mmCIF file of C-alpha atoms in Angstrom:
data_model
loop_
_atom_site.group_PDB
_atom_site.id
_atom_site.type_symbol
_atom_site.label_atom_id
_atom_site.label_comp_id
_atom_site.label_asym_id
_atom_site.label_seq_id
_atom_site.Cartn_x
_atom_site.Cartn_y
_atom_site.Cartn_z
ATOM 1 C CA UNK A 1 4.759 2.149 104.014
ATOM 2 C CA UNK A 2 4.210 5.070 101.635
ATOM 3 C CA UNK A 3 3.019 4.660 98.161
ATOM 4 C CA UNK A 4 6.252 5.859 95.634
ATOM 5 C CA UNK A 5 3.579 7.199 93.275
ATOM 6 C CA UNK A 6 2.247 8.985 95.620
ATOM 7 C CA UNK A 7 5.162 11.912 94.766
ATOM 8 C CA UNK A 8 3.285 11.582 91.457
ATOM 9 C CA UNK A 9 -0.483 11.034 92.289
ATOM 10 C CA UNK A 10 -0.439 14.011 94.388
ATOM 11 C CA UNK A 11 0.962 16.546 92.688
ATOM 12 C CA UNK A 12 -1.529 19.207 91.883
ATOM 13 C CA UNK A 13 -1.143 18.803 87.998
ATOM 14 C CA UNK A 14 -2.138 15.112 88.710
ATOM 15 C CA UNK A 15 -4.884 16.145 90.776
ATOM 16 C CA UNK A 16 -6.631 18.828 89.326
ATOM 17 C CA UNK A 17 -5.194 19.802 85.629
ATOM 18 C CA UNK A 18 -8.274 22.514 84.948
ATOM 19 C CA UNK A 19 -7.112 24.546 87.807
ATOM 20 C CA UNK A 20 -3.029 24.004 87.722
ATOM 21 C CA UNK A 21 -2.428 23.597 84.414
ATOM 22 C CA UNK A 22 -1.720 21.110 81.711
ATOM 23 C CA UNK A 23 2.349 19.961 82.182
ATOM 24 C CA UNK A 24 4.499 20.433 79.500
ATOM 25 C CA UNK A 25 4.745 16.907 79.287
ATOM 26 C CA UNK A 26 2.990 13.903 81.028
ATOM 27 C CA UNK A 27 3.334 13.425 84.338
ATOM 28 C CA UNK A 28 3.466 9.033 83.465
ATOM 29 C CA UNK A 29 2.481 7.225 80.752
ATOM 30 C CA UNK A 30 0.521 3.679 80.766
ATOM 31 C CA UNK A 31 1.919 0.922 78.854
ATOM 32 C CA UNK A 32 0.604 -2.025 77.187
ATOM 33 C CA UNK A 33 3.539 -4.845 77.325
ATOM 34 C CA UNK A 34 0.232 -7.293 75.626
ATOM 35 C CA UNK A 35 -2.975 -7.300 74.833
ATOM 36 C CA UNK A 36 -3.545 -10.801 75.221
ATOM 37 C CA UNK A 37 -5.407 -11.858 78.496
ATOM 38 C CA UNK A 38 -5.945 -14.963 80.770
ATOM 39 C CA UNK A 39 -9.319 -14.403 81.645
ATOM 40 C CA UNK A 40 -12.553 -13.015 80.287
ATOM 41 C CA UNK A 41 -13.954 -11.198 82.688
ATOM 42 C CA UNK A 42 -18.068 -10.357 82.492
ATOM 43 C CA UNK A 43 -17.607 -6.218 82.366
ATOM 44 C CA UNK A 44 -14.533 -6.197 80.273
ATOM 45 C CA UNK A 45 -14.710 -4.164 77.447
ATOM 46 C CA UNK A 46 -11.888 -6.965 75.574
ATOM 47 C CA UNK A 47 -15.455 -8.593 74.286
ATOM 48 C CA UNK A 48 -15.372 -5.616 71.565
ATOM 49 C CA UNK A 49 -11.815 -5.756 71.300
ATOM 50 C CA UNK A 50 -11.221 -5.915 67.397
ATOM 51 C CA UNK A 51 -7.362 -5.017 67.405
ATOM 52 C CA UNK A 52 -4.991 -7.852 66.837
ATOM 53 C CA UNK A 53 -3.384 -9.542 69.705
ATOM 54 C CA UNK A 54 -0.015 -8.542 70.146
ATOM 55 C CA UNK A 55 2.995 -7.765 72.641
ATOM 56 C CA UNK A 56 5.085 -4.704 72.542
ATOM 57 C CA UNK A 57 9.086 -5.684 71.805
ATOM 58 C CA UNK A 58 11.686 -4.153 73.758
ATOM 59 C CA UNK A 59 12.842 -1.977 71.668
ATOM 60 C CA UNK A 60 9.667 0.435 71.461
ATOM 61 C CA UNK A 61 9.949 -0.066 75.354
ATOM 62 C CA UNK A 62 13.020 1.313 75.694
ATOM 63 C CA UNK A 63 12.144 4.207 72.654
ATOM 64 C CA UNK A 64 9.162 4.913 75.177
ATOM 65 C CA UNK A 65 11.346 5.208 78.440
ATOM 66 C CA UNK A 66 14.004 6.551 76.819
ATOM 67 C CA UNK A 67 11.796 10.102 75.515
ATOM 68 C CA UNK A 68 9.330 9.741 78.700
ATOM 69 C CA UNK A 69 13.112 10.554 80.703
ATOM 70 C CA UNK A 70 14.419 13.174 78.506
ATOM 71 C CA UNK A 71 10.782 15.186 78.393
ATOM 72 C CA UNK A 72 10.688 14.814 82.198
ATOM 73 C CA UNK A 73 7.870 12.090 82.936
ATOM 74 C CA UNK A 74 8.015 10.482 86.198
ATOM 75 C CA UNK A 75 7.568 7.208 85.729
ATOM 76 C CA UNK A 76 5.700 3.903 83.365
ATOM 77 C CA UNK A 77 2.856 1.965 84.751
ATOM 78 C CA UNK A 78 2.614 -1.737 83.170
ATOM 79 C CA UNK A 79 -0.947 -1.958 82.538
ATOM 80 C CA UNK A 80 -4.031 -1.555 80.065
ATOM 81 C CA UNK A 81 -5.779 -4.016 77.786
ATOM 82 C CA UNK A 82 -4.147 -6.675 79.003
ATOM 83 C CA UNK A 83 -2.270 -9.598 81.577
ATOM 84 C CA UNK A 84 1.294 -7.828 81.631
ATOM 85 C CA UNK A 85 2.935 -10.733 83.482
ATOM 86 C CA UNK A 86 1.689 -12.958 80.230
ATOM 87 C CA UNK A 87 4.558 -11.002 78.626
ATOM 88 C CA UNK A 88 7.945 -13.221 78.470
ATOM 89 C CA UNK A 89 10.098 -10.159 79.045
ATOM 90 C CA UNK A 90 8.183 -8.918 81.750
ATOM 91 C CA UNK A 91 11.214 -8.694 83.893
ATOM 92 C CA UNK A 92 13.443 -6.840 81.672
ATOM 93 C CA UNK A 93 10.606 -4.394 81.477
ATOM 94 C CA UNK A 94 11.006 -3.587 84.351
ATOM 95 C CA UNK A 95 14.624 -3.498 84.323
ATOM 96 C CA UNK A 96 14.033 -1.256 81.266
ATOM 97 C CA UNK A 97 12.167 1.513 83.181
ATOM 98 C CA UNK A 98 14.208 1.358 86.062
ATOM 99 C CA UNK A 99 17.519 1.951 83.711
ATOM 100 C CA UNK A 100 15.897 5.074 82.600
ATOM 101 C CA UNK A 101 15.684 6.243 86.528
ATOM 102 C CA UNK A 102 11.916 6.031 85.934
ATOM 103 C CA UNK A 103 9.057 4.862 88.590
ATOM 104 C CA UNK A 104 7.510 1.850 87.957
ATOM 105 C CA UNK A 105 4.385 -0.196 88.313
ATOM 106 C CA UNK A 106 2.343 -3.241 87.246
ATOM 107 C CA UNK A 107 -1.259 -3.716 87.481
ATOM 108 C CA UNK A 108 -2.396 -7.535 87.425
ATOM 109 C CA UNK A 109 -4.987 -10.132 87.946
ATOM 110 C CA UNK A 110 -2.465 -12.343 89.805
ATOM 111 C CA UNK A 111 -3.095 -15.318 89.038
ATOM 112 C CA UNK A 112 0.773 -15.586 87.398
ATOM 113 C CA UNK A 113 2.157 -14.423 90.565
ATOM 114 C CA UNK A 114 3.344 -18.150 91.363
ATOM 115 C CA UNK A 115 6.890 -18.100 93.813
ATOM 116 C CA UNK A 116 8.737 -17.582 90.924
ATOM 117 C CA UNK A 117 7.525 -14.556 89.543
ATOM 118 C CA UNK A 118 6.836 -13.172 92.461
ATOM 119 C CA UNK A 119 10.701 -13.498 93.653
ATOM 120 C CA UNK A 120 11.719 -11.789 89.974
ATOM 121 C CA UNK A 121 9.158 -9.057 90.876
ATOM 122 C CA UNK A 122 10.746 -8.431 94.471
ATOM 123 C CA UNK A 123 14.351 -8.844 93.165
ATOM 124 C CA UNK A 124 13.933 -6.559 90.073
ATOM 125 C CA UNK A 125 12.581 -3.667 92.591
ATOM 126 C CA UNK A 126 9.445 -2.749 91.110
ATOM 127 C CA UNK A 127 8.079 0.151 92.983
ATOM 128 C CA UNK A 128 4.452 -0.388 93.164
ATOM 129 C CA UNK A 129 1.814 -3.516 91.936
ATOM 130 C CA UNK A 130 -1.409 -4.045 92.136
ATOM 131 C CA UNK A 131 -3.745 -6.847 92.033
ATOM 132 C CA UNK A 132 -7.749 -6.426 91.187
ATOM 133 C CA UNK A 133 -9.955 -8.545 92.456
ATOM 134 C CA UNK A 134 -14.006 -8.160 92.145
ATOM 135 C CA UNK A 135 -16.318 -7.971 94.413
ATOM 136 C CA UNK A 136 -15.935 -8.859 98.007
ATOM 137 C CA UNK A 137 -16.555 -12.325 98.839
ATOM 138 C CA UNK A 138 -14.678 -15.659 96.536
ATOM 139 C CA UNK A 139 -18.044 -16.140 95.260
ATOM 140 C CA UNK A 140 -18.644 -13.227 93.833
ATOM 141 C CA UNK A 141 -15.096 -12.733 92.355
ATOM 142 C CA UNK A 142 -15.540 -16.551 90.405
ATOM 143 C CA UNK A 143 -19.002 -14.824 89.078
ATOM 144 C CA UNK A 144 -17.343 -11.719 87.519
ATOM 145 C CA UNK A 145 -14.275 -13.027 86.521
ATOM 146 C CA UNK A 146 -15.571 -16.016 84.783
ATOM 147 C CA UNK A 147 -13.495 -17.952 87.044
ATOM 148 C CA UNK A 148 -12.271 -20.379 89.549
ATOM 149 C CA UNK A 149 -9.211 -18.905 90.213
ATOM 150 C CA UNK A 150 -10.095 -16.885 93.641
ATOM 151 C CA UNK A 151 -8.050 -19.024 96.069
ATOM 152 C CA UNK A 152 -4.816 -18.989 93.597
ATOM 153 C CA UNK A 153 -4.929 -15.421 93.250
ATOM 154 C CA UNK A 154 -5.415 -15.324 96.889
ATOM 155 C CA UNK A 155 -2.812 -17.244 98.153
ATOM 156 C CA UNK A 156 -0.509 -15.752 95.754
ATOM 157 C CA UNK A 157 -1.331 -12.191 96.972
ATOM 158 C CA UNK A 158 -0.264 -13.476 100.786
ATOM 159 C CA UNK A 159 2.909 -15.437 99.606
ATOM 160 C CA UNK A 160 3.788 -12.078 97.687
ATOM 161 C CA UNK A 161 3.646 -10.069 100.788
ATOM 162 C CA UNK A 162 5.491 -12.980 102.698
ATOM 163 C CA UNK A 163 8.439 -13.685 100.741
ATOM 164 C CA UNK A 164 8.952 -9.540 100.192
ATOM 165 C CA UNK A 165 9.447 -9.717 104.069
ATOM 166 C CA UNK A 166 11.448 -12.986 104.020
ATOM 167 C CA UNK A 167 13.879 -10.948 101.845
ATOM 168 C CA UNK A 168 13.670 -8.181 103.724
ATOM 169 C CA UNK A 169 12.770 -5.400 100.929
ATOM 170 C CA UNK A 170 10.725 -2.629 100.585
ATOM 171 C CA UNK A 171 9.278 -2.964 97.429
ATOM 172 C CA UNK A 172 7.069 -3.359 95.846
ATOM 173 C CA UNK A 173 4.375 -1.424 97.464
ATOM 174 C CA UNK A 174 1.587 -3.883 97.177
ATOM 175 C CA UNK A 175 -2.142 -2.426 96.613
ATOM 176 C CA UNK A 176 -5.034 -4.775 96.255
ATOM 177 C CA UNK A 177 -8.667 -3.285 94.346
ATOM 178 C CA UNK A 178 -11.514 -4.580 94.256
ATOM 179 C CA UNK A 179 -15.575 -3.622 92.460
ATOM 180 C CA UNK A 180 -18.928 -3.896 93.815
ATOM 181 C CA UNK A 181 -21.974 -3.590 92.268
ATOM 182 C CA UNK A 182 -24.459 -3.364 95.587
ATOM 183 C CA UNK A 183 -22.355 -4.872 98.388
ATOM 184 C CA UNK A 184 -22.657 -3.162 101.701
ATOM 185 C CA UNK A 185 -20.679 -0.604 103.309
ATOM 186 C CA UNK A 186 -19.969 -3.813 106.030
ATOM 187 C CA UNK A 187 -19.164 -6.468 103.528
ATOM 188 C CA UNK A 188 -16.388 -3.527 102.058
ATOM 189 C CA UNK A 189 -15.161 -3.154 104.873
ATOM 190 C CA UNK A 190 -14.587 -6.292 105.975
ATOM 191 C CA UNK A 191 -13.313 -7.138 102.785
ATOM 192 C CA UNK A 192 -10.699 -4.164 103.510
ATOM 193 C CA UNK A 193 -9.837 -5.046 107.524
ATOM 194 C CA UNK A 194 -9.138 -8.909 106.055
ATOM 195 C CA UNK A 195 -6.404 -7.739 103.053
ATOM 196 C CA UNK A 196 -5.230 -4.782 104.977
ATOM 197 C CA UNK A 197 -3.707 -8.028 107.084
ATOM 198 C CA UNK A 198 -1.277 -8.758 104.108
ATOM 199 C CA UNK A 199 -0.832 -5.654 101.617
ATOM 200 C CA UNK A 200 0.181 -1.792 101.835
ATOM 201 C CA UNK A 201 -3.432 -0.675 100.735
ATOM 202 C CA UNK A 202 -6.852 -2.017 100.055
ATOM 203 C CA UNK A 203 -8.677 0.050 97.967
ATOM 204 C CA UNK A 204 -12.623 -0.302 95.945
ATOM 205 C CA UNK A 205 -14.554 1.512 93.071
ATOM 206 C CA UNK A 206 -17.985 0.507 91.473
ATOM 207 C CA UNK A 207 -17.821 -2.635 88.877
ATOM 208 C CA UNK A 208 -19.420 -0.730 85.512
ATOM 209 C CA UNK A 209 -20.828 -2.664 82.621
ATOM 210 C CA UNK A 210 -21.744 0.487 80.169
ATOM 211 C CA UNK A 211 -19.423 -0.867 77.444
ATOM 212 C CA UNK A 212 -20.653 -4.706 77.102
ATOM 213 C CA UNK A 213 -22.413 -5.176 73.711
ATOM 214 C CA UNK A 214 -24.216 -8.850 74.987
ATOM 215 C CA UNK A 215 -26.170 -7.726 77.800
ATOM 216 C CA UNK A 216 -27.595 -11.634 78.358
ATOM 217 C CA UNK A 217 -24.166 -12.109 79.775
ATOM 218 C CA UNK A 218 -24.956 -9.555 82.735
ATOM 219 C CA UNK A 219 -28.283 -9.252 83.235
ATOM 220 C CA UNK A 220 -28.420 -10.048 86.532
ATOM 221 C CA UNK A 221 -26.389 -7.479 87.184
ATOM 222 C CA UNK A 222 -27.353 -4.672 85.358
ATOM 223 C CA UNK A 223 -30.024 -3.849 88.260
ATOM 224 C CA UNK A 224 -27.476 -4.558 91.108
ATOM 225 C CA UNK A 225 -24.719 -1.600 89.698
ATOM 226 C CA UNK A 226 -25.115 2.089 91.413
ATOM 227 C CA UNK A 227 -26.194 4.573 89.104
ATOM 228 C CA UNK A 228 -24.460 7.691 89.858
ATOM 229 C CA UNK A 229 -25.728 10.029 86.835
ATOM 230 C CA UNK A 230 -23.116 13.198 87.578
ATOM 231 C CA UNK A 231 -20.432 14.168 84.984
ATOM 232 C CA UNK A 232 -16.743 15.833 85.875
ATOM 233 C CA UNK A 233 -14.784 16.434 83.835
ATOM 234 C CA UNK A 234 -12.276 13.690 82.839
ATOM 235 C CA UNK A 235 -8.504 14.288 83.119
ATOM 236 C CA UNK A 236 -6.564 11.357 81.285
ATOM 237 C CA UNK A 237 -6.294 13.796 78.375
ATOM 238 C CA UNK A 238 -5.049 16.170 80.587
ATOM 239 C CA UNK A 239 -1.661 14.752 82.041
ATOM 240 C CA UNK A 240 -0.935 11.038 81.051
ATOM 241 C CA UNK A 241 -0.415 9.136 78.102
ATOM 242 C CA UNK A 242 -1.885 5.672 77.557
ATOM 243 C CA UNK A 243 0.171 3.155 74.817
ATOM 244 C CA UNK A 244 -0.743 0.251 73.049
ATOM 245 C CA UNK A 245 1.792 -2.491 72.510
ATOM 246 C CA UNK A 246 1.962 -1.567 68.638
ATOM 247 C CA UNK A 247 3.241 1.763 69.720
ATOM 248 C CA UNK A 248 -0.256 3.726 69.326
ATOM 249 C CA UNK A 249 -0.805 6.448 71.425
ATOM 250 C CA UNK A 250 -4.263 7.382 72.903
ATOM 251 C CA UNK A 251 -4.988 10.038 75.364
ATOM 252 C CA UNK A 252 -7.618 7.542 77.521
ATOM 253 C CA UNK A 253 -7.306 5.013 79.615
ATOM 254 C CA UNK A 254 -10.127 3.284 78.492
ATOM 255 C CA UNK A 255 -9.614 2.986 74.831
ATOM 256 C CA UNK A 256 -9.860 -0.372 74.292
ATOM 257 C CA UNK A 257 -9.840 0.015 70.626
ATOM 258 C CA UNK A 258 -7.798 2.732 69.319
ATOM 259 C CA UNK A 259 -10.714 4.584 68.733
ATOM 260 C CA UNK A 260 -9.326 7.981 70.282
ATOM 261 C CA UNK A 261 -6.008 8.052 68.967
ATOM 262 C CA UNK A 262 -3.450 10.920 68.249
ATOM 263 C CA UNK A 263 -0.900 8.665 66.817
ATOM 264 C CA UNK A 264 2.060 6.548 66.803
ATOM 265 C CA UNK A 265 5.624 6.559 68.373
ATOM 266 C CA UNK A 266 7.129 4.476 65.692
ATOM 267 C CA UNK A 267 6.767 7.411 63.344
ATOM 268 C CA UNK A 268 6.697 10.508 65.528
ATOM 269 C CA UNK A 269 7.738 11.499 69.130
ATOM 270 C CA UNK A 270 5.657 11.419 72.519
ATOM 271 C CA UNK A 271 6.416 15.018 73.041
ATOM 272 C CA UNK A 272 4.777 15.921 69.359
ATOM 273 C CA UNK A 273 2.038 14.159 70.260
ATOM 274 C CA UNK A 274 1.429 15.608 73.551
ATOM 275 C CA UNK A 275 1.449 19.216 71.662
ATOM 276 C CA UNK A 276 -0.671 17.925 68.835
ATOM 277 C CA UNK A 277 -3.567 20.075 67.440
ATOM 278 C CA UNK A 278 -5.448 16.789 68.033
ATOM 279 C CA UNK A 279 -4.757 16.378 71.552
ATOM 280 C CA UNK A 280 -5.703 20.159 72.099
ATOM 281 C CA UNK A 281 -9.090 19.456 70.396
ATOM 282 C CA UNK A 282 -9.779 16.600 72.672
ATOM 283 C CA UNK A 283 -9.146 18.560 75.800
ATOM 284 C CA UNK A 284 -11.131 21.329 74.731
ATOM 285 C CA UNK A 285 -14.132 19.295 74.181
ATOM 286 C CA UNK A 286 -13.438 17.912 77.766
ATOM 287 C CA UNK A 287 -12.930 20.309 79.236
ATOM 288 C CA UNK A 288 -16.164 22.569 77.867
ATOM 289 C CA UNK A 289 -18.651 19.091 78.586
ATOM 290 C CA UNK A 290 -18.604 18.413 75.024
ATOM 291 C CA UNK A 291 -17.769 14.610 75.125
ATOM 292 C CA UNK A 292 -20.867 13.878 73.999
ATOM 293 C CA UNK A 293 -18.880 14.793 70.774
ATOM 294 C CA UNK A 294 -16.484 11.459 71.757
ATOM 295 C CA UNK A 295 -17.973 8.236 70.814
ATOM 296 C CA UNK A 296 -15.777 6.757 73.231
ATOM 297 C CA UNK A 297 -17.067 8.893 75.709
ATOM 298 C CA UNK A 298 -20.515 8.213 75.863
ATOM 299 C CA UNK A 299 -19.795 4.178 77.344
ATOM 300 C CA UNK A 300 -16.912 5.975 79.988
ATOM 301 C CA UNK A 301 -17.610 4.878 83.496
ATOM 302 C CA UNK A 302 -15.497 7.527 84.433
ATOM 303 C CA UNK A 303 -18.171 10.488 83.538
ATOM 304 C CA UNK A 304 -19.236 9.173 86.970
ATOM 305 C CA UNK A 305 -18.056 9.452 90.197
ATOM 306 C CA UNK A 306 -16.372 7.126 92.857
ATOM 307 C CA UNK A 307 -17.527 7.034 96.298
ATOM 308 C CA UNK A 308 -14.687 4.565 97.100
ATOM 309 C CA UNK A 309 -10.733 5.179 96.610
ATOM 310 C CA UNK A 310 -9.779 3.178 93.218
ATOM 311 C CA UNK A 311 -6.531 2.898 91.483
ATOM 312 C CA UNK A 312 -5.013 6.578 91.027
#
């Protein structure tokens, strides 16, 4: 089975902005549907969070989808700081995007992915989801997450895969990730050849802890993480948009905090923001190795690069 996003992930725009060219508008655009999370995971950067908890109403969903359509995005990923499936109206999300003839996606935890949700999530036709896990043993995934939830998520990742073949459909593509600090090239692998047994794709990056304030918390893993000390130059600014629940609009994935913002929908439209003067200065410090000049920039995991495949 073939990745839908992969229409997406693949274009050259996606892949290399610098040398195609910026799009005249993004190619997707990440949604928060909540802030709020289940878990408290040891390398999330939620510790700092400061921002209110808060879940996005359907309304500005359907603003979003609506101008992402008309300026010619390709589709809404459900994701950032976050558990999306903690939103009531997950569903109708969905339904939302899909209304607007717009890919969609959901990245998760999965421990919500109980039979029932899981049937709403095969019957509403999602087109993609993925589930993170860390690390590549149960053990090791309990230790990062904070956790004991390994065997539901588990088991709820197989019954996913199950009951989309009991009712015979074709989506979603399912994806699992996972992070390792100094696992070996075996244990990944075997942690791949076991999940490639169930899902569409199992792919890994390096767990990162730059952004964690209380380093007591990890210490015992601040010697295990790969230290990969080569820049490229980042491309979120370059072709996607990332939104916060509120309707604030940031240019980075990572921005936990709204501390590289360029706006807000609720009082202007995604297609002035993607032209903003701000926007431009942010790319040009990107792209010139200037993000030494972005506070936000100096914590980014991704100024370094991943030896594995992670989430596109």
């Amino acid at each position: 089975m073939i990745n839908p996003w992969r229409k997406v992930y693949d274009l050259p725009q996606s892949r290399d902005p610098y040398k195609y060219g910026i799009p005249k508008f993004a190619l997707y655009i990440d949604v928060e549907p909540t802030n709020n999370c289940n878990f408290s995971c040891l390398f999330c950067a939620r510790q700092q969070m400061n921002r209110p908890i808060g879940y996005m109403s359907l309304e500005l969903l359907e603003k979003i989808c609506k101008q992402a359509s008309e300026y010619g995005a390709y589709g809404i990923r459900l994701l950032r700081w976050g558990e999306p499936l903690l939103h009531p109206d997950i569903i109708e999300f969905i339904n939302i995007i899909r209304k607007y003839n717009l890919l969609s996606h959901i990245t998760t935890n999965g421990s919500l992915l109980n039979a029932e949700m899981a049937k709403n999530i095969i019957e509403s036709k999602l087109d993609s989801i993925i589930i993170s896990l860390q690390g590549t043993t149960d053990l090791e995934y309990n230790k990062l997450r904070n956790t004991n939830k390994y065997r539901l998520v588990h088991d709820n990742i197989i019954r996913l895969s199950k009951l989309r073949e009991e009712l015979n459909s074709e989506k979603p593509y399912i994806q699992v990730t996972t992070t390792v600090t100094d696992e070996s090239a075996e244990d990944i692998e075997h942690w791949k050849s076991y999940w490639m047994n169930y899902v569409d794709e199992a792919s890994w990056g390096y767990t990162w802890f730059k952004r964690i304030q209380n380093k007591r918390k990890i210490r015992n893993y601040l010697e295990r993480q790969h230290k990969l000390p080569h820049y490229f130059k980042c491309i979120e600014a370059m072709n996607k948009l990332s939104i916060d629940w509120d309707g604030t609009v940031s240019p980075c994935c990572l921005d936990y905090d709204q501390q590289l913002t360029i706006g807000n929908i609720n009082n202007s439209t995604l297609l002035k923001l993607w032209n903003s003067e701000e926007l431009k200065a942010i790319r040009t410090l990107l792209g010139n190795k200037r993000q030494d000049l972005l506070t936000l920039c100096s914590t980014c995991e991704l100024n370094y690069p991943f030896r594995g495949k992670i989430n596109d």
